[in-house]
JSON list of C-alpha atoms in Angstrom, two decimals:
[
{"chain": "A", "resi": 1, "resn": "MET", "atom": "CA", "xyz": [69.68, -12.81, -97.22]},
{"chain": "A", "resi": 2, "resn": "HIS", "atom": "CA", "xyz": [66.64, -10.81, -98.43]},
{"chain": "A", "resi": 3, "resn": "SER", "atom": "CA", "xyz": [64.05, -13.01, -96.72]},
{"chain": "A", "resi": 4, "resn": "ARG", "atom": "CA", "xyz": [64.25, -11.26, -93.34]},
{"chain": "A", "resi": 5, "resn": "PRO", "atom": "CA", "xyz": [63.32, -7.75, -94.63]},
{"chain": "A", "resi": 6, "resn": "LEU", "atom": "CA", "xyz": [60.65, -9.26, -96.89]},
{"chain": "A", "resi": 7, "resn": "PHE", "atom": "CA", "xyz": [59.16, -11.17, -93.95]},
{"chain": "A", "resi": 8, "resn": "ALA", "atom": "CA", "xyz": [59.09, -7.97, -91.87]},
{"chain": "A", "resi": 9, "resn": "ILE", "atom": "CA", "xyz": [57.32, -6.06, -94.65]},
{"chain": "A", "resi": 10, "resn": "VAL", "atom": "CA", "xyz": [54.71, -8.79, -95.08]},
{"chain": "A", "resi": 11, "resn": "LEU", "atom": "CA", "xyz": [54.15, -8.95, -91.32]},
{"chain": "A", "resi": 12, "resn": "LEU", "atom": "CA", "xyz": [53.70, -5.17, -91.10]},
{"chain": "A", "resi": 13, "resn": "ALA", "atom": "CA", "xyz": [51.25, -5.24, -94.00]},
{"chain": "A", "resi": 14, "resn": "ILE", "atom": "CA", "xyz": [49.16, -7.91, -92.26]},
{"chain": "A", "resi": 15, "resn": "PHE", "atom": "CA", "xyz": [49.09, -5.99, -88.96]},
{"chain": "A", "resi": 16, "resn": "GLY", "atom": "CA", "xyz": [48.21, -2.79, -90.81]},
{"chain": "A", "resi": 17, "resn": "PHE", "atom": "CA", "xyz": [45.27, -4.51, -92.51]},
{"chain": "A", "resi": 18, "resn": "LEU", "atom": "CA", "xyz": [44.01, -5.96, -89.22]},
{"chain": "A", "resi": 19, "resn": "ILE", "atom": "CA", "xyz": [44.13, -2.58, -87.51]},
{"chain": "A", "resi": 20, "resn": "GLN", "atom": "CA", "xyz": [42.27, -0.98, -90.42]},
{"chain": "A", "resi": 21, "resn": "VAL", "atom": "CA", "xyz": [39.54, -3.66, -90.29]},
{"chain": "A", "resi": 22, "resn": "GLN", "atom": "CA", "xyz": [39.07, -3.22, -86.52]},
{"chain": "A", "resi": 23, "resn": "ALA", "atom": "CA", "xyz": [38.92, 0.57, -86.82]},
{"chain": "A", "resi": 24, "resn": "SER", "atom": "CA", "xyz": [36.21, 0.55, -89.49]},
{"chain": "A", "resi": 25, "resn": "PRO", "atom": "CA", "xyz": [32.87, 1.88, -88.23]},
{"chain": "A", "resi": 26, "resn": "PRO", "atom": "CA", "xyz": [29.88, -0.47, -88.34]},
{"chain": "A", "resi": 27, "resn": "PRO", "atom": "CA", "xyz": [27.57, -0.18, -91.32]},
{"chain": "A", "resi": 28, "resn": "PRO", "atom": "CA", "xyz": [24.57, 2.12, -90.83]},
{"chain": "A", "resi": 29, "resn": "ALA", "atom": "CA", "xyz": [21.25, 0.70, -89.68]},
{"chain": "A", "resi": 30, "resn": "SER", "atom": "CA", "xyz": [18.81, -0.29, -92.40]},
{"chain": "A", "resi": 31, "resn": "ASP", "atom": "CA", "xyz": [15.60, 1.66, -92.99]},
{"chain": "A", "resi": 32, "resn": "LEU", "atom": "CA", "xyz": [13.72, -1.46, -94.19]},
{"chain": "A", "resi": 33, "resn": "LEU", "atom": "CA", "xyz": [12.51, -2.20, -90.66]},
{"chain": "A", "resi": 34, "resn": "LYS", "atom": "CA", "xyz": [11.96, 0.32, -87.90]},
{"chain": "A", "resi": 35, "resn": "LEU", "atom": "CA", "xyz": [11.65, -0.68, -84.24]},
{"chain": "A", "resi": 36, "resn": "ASN", "atom": "CA", "xyz": [9.30, 1.76, -82.49]},
{"chain": "A", "resi": 37, "resn": "GLY", "atom": "CA", "xyz": [9.77, 1.45, -78.77]},
{"chain": "A", "resi": 38, "resn": "PRO", "atom": "CA", "xyz": [10.28, 1.07, -76.04]},
{"chain": "A", "resi": 39, "resn": "LYS", "atom": "CA", "xyz": [10.36, 4.73, -75.04]},
{"chain": "A", "resi": 40, "resn": "GLU", "atom": "CA", "xyz": [13.96, 6.00, -74.74]},
{"chain": "A", "resi": 41, "resn": "GLY", "atom": "CA", "xyz": [15.13, 5.51, -71.15]},
{"chain": "A", "resi": 42, "resn": "ALA", "atom": "CA", "xyz": [12.16, 3.36, -70.10]},
{"chain": "A", "resi": 43, "resn": "VAL", "atom": "CA", "xyz": [12.71, 1.12, -67.06]},
{"chain": "A", "resi": 44, "resn": "TYR", "atom": "CA", "xyz": [11.37, -2.44, -66.91]},
{"chain": "A", "resi": 45, "resn": "HIS", "atom": "CA", "xyz": [11.67, -5.09, -64.24]},
{"chain": "A", "resi": 46, "resn": "VAL", "atom": "CA", "xyz": [12.40, -8.79, -64.48]},
{"chain": "A", "resi": 47, "resn": "ASP", "atom": "CA", "xyz": [9.25, -10.68, -65.60]},
{"chain": "A", "resi": 48, "resn": "ASP", "atom": "CA", "xyz": [7.76, -7.59, -67.33]},
{"chain": "A", "resi": 49, "resn": "ARG", "atom": "CA", "xyz": [6.60, -8.08, -70.92]},
{"chain": "A", "resi": 50, "resn": "ILE", "atom": "CA", "xyz": [8.27, -5.59, -73.25]},
{"chain": "A", "resi": 51, "resn": "HIS", "atom": "CA", "xyz": [6.45, -4.61, -76.45]},
{"chain": "A", "resi": 52, "resn": "ILE", "atom": "CA", "xyz": [8.36, -3.30, -79.46]},
{"chain": "A", "resi": 53, "resn": "LYS", "atom": "CA", "xyz": [6.26, -2.15, -82.39]},
{"chain": "A", "resi": 54, "resn": "VAL", "atom": "CA", "xyz": [7.67, -2.83, -85.84]},
{"chain": "A", "resi": 55, "resn": "GLU", "atom": "CA", "xyz": [7.18, -0.89, -89.05]},
{"chain": "A", "resi": 56, "resn": "PHE", "atom": "CA", "xyz": [8.07, -2.28, -92.48]},
{"chain": "A", "resi": 57, "resn": "LYS", "atom": "CA", "xyz": [8.99, 0.54, -94.87]},
{"chain": "A", "resi": 58, "resn": "GLY", "atom": "CA", "xyz": [6.75, 0.09, -97.91]},
{"chain": "A", "resi": 59, "resn": "GLY", "atom": "CA", "xyz": [4.43, -2.37, -96.16]},
{"chain": "A", "resi": 60, "resn": "LYS", "atom": "CA", "xyz": [3.95, -5.59, -98.15]},
{"chain": "A", "resi": 61, "resn": "ASN", "atom": "CA", "xyz": [6.22, -4.22, -100.90]},
{"chain": "A", "resi": 62, "resn": "ASN", "atom": "CA", "xyz": [9.12, -4.34, -98.43]},
{"chain": "A", "resi": 63, "resn": "GLU", "atom": "CA", "xyz": [12.07, -6.48, -99.52]},
{"chain": "A", "resi": 64, "resn": "LEU", "atom": "CA", "xyz": [12.06, -8.36, -96.19]},
{"chain": "A", "resi": 65, "resn": "TYR", "atom": "CA", "xyz": [8.33, -9.11, -96.46]},
{"chain": "A", "resi": 66, "resn": "LYS", "atom": "CA", "xyz": [8.55, -10.27, -100.08]},
{"chain": "A", "resi": 67, "resn": "SER", "atom": "CA", "xyz": [11.38, -12.72, -99.37]},
{"chain": "A", "resi": 68, "resn": "ASN", "atom": "CA", "xyz": [9.95, -13.68, -95.95]},
{"chain": "A", "resi": 69, "resn": "THR", "atom": "CA", "xyz": [13.42, -13.14, -94.48]},
{"chain": "A", "resi": 70, "resn": "LYS", "atom": "CA", "xyz": [14.20, -14.59, -91.06]},
{"chain": "A", "resi": 71, "resn": "ILE", "atom": "CA", "xyz": [14.78, -11.76, -88.59]},
{"chain": "A", "resi": 72, "resn": "LYS", "atom": "CA", "xyz": [16.79, -12.45, -85.47]},
{"chain": "A", "resi": 73, "resn": "PHE", "atom": "CA", "xyz": [16.04, -10.46, -82.30]},
{"chain": "A", "resi": 74, "resn": "ILE", "atom": "CA", "xyz": [18.96, -9.92, -79.96]},
{"chain": "A", "resi": 75, "resn": "ILE", "atom": "CA", "xyz": [19.09, -8.12, -76.62]},
{"chain": "A", "resi": 76, "resn": "GLN", "atom": "CA", "xyz": [22.37, -6.35, -76.04]},
{"chain": "A", "resi": 77, "resn": "LYS", "atom": "CA", "xyz": [23.97, -3.39, -74.31]},
{"chain": "A", "resi": 78, "resn": "ARG", "atom": "CA", "xyz": [24.33, -0.16, -76.30]},
{"chain": "A", "resi": 79, "resn": "ILE", "atom": "CA", "xyz": [28.13, -0.25, -76.29]},
{"chain": "A", "resi": 80, "resn": "PRO", "atom": "CA", "xyz": [30.82, -1.95, -78.37]},
{"chain": "A", "resi": 81, "resn": "MET", "atom": "CA", "xyz": [31.70, -5.44, -77.10]},
{"chain": "A", "resi": 82, "resn": "PRO", "atom": "CA", "xyz": [28.78, -5.77, -74.64]},
{"chain": "A", "resi": 83, "resn": "ASP", "atom": "CA", "xyz": [28.63, -8.42, -71.91]},
{"chain": "A", "resi": 84, "resn": "LEU", "atom": "CA", "xyz": [24.98, -8.92, -72.84]},
{"chain": "A", "resi": 85, "resn": "ASN", "atom": "CA", "xyz": [24.39, -10.22, -76.36]},
{"chain": "A", "resi": 86, "resn": "VAL", "atom": "CA", "xyz": [21.66, -12.87, -76.26]},
{"chain": "A", "resi": 87, "resn": "VAL", "atom": "CA", "xyz": [19.49, -14.09, -79.14]},
{"chain": "A", "resi": 88, "resn": "ILE", "atom": "CA", "xyz": [15.88, -13.98, -77.96]},
{"chain": "A", "resi": 89, "resn": "THR", "atom": "CA", "xyz": [14.18, -15.48, -81.00]},
{"chain": "A", "resi": 90, "resn": "THR", "atom": "CA", "xyz": [14.01, -15.58, -84.79]},
{"chain": "A", "resi": 91, "resn": "ILE", "atom": "CA", "xyz": [10.81, -14.63, -86.63]},
{"chain": "A", "resi": 92, "resn": "LYS", "atom": "CA", "xyz": [9.92, -14.74, -90.32]},
{"chain": "A", "resi": 93, "resn": "ALA", "atom": "CA", "xyz": [9.19, -11.29, -91.77]},
{"chain": "A", "resi": 94, "resn": "ARG", "atom": "CA", "xyz": [5.60, -12.03, -92.79]},
{"chain": "A", "resi": 95, "resn": "ASP", "atom": "CA", "xyz": [4.72, -13.34, -89.31]},
{"chain": "A", "resi": 96, "resn": "LEU", "atom": "CA", "xyz": [6.29, -10.24, -87.77]},
{"chain": "A", "resi": 97, "resn": "TYR", "atom": "CA", "xyz": [4.40, -8.00, -90.20]},
{"chain": "A", "resi": 98, "resn": "LYS", "atom": "CA", "xyz": [1.08, -9.64, -89.28]},
{"chain": "A", "resi": 99, "resn": "ALA", "atom": "CA", "xyz": [1.79, -9.35, -85.55]},
{"chain": "A", "resi": 100, "resn": "GLY", "atom": "CA", "xyz": [2.89, -5.72, -85.84]},
{"chain": "A", "resi": 101, "resn": "GLU", "atom": "CA", "xyz": [5.08, -6.03, -82.78]},
{"chain": "A", "resi": 102, "resn": "PHE", "atom": "CA", "xyz": [7.71, -8.11, -81.07]},
{"chain": "A", "resi": 103, "resn": "VAL", "atom": "CA", "xyz": [7.03, -9.04, -77.44]},
{"chain": "A", "resi": 104, "resn": "PHE", "atom": "CA", "xyz": [9.46, -10.63, -75.01]},
{"chain": "A", "resi": 105, "resn": "GLU", "atom": "CA", "xyz": [9.78, -11.18, -71.29]},
{"chain": "A", "resi": 106, "resn": "ALA", "atom": "CA", "xyz": [12.52, -9.42, -69.31]},
{"chain": "A", "resi": 107, "resn": "LYS", "atom": "CA", "xyz": [14.62, -12.14, -67.69]},
{"chain": "A", "resi": 108, "resn": "ASP", "atom": "CA", "xyz": [16.98, -12.09, -64.75]},
{"chain": "A", "resi": 109, "resn": "LYS", "atom": "CA", "xyz": [19.87, -13.19, -66.97]},
{"chain": "A", "resi": 110, "resn": "TYR", "atom": "CA", "xyz": [19.52, -9.92, -68.94]},
{"chain": "A", "resi": 111, "resn": "VAL", "atom": "CA", "xyz": [20.63, -7.91, -65.88]},
{"chain": "A", "resi": 112, "resn": "ILE", "atom": "CA", "xyz": [24.42, -7.83, -66.13]},
{"chain": "A", "resi": 113, "resn": "GLU", "atom": "CA", "xyz": [25.89, -6.30, -62.95]},
{"chain": "A", "resi": 114, "resn": "PRO", "atom": "CA", "xyz": [29.16, -4.89, -64.38]},
{"chain": "A", "resi": 115, "resn": "GLN", "atom": "CA", "xyz": [27.21, -3.04, -67.09]},
{"chain": "A", "resi": 116, "resn": "LYS", "atom": "CA", "xyz": [23.88, -2.39, -65.35]},
{"chain": "A", "resi": 117, "resn": "THR", "atom": "CA", "xyz": [24.11, 1.39, -65.86]},
{"chain": "A", "resi": 118, "resn": "VAL", "atom": "CA", "xyz": [24.45, 0.93, -69.64]},
{"chain": "A", "resi": 119, "resn": "ALA", "atom": "CA", "xyz": [21.16, 0.98, -71.55]},
{"chain": "A", "resi": 120, "resn": "ASP", "atom": "CA", "xyz": [19.89, -2.18, -73.23]},
{"chain": "A", "resi": 121, "resn": "ARG", "atom": "CA", "xyz": [18.57, -2.33, -76.78]},
{"chain": "A", "resi": 122, "resn": "ILE", "atom": "CA", "xyz": [16.90, -4.83, -79.05]},
{"chain": "A", "resi": 123, "resn": "ARG", "atom": "CA", "xyz": [18.62, -5.42, -82.37]},
{"chain": "A", "resi": 124, "resn": "ALA", "atom": "CA", "xyz": [16.65, -6.89, -85.25]},
{"chain": "A", "resi": 125, "resn": "SER", "atom": "CA", "xyz": [19.23, -8.51, -87.51]},
{"chain": "A", "resi": 126, "resn": "TRP", "atom": "CA", "xyz": [19.04, -10.21, -90.90]},
{"chain": "A", "resi": 127, "resn": "ASP", "atom": "CA", "xyz": [21.37, -11.03, -93.77]},
{"chain": "A", "resi": 128, "resn": "GLY", "atom": "CA", "xyz": [22.46, -7.66, -95.05]},
{"chain": "A", "resi": 129, "resn": "GLY", "atom": "CA", "xyz": [21.06, -5.38, -92.37]},
{"chain": "A", "resi": 130, "resn": "TYR", "atom": "CA", "xyz": [19.93, -4.54, -88.88]},
{"chain": "A", "resi": 131, "resn": "SER", "atom": "CA", "xyz": [17.78, -2.09, -86.95]},
{"chain": "A", "resi": 132, "resn": "ASP", "atom": "CA", "xyz": [18.06, -1.06, -83.29]},
{"chain": "A", "resi": 133, "resn": "SER", "atom": "CA", "xyz": [15.43, -0.09, -80.74]},
{"chain": "A", "resi": 134, "resn": "ASN", "atom": "CA", "xyz": [15.64, 2.85, -78.38]},
{"chain": "A", "resi": 135, "resn": "GLY", "atom": "CA", "xyz": [17.66, 2.35, -75.21]},
{"chain": "A", "resi": 136, "resn": "PHE", "atom": "CA", "xyz": [15.92, 1.03, -72.09]},
{"chain": "A", "resi": 137, "resn": "HIS", "atom": "CA", "xyz": [16.85, -0.55, -68.76]},
{"chain": "A", "resi": 138, "resn": "ILE", "atom": "CA", "xyz": [15.92, -3.85, -67.11]},
{"chain": "A", "resi": 139, "resn": "GLU", "atom": "CA", "xyz": [16.22, -3.99, -63.32]},
{"chain": "A", "resi": 140, "resn": "LYS", "atom": "CA", "xyz": [15.66, -6.65, -60.71]},
{"chain": "A", "resi": 141, "resn": "LYS", "atom": "CA", "xyz": [12.44, -6.32, -58.67]}
]
């Protein structure tokens, strides 16, 4: 006799929790790693090489450098739920520190027609944090 109202209350509590989780803003970007470039609004074409300088806060005393954390580089659109969200590569922090930059080639598959007016970005992601590049565009030649 009391199970129906109890079931409804439990169901409402679950839906309320799910809505709260979806509405939560993303965590702020980390300051451990800064991606310098490309210039905001820059336009590249398919087959261009794109250079993104990296800066480790604290140099070799940086937490990422010390633990030689694997850093994943993802190209994505600068909107929630982007159509473009492709892992380009994963690099260990010390190798990235030595190189001083991340370089990748603009590919045709990165040009997504329904969202081509939305800027792209590179996201460096690791356990516990991320850092985003400035927005840029990739166009077909």
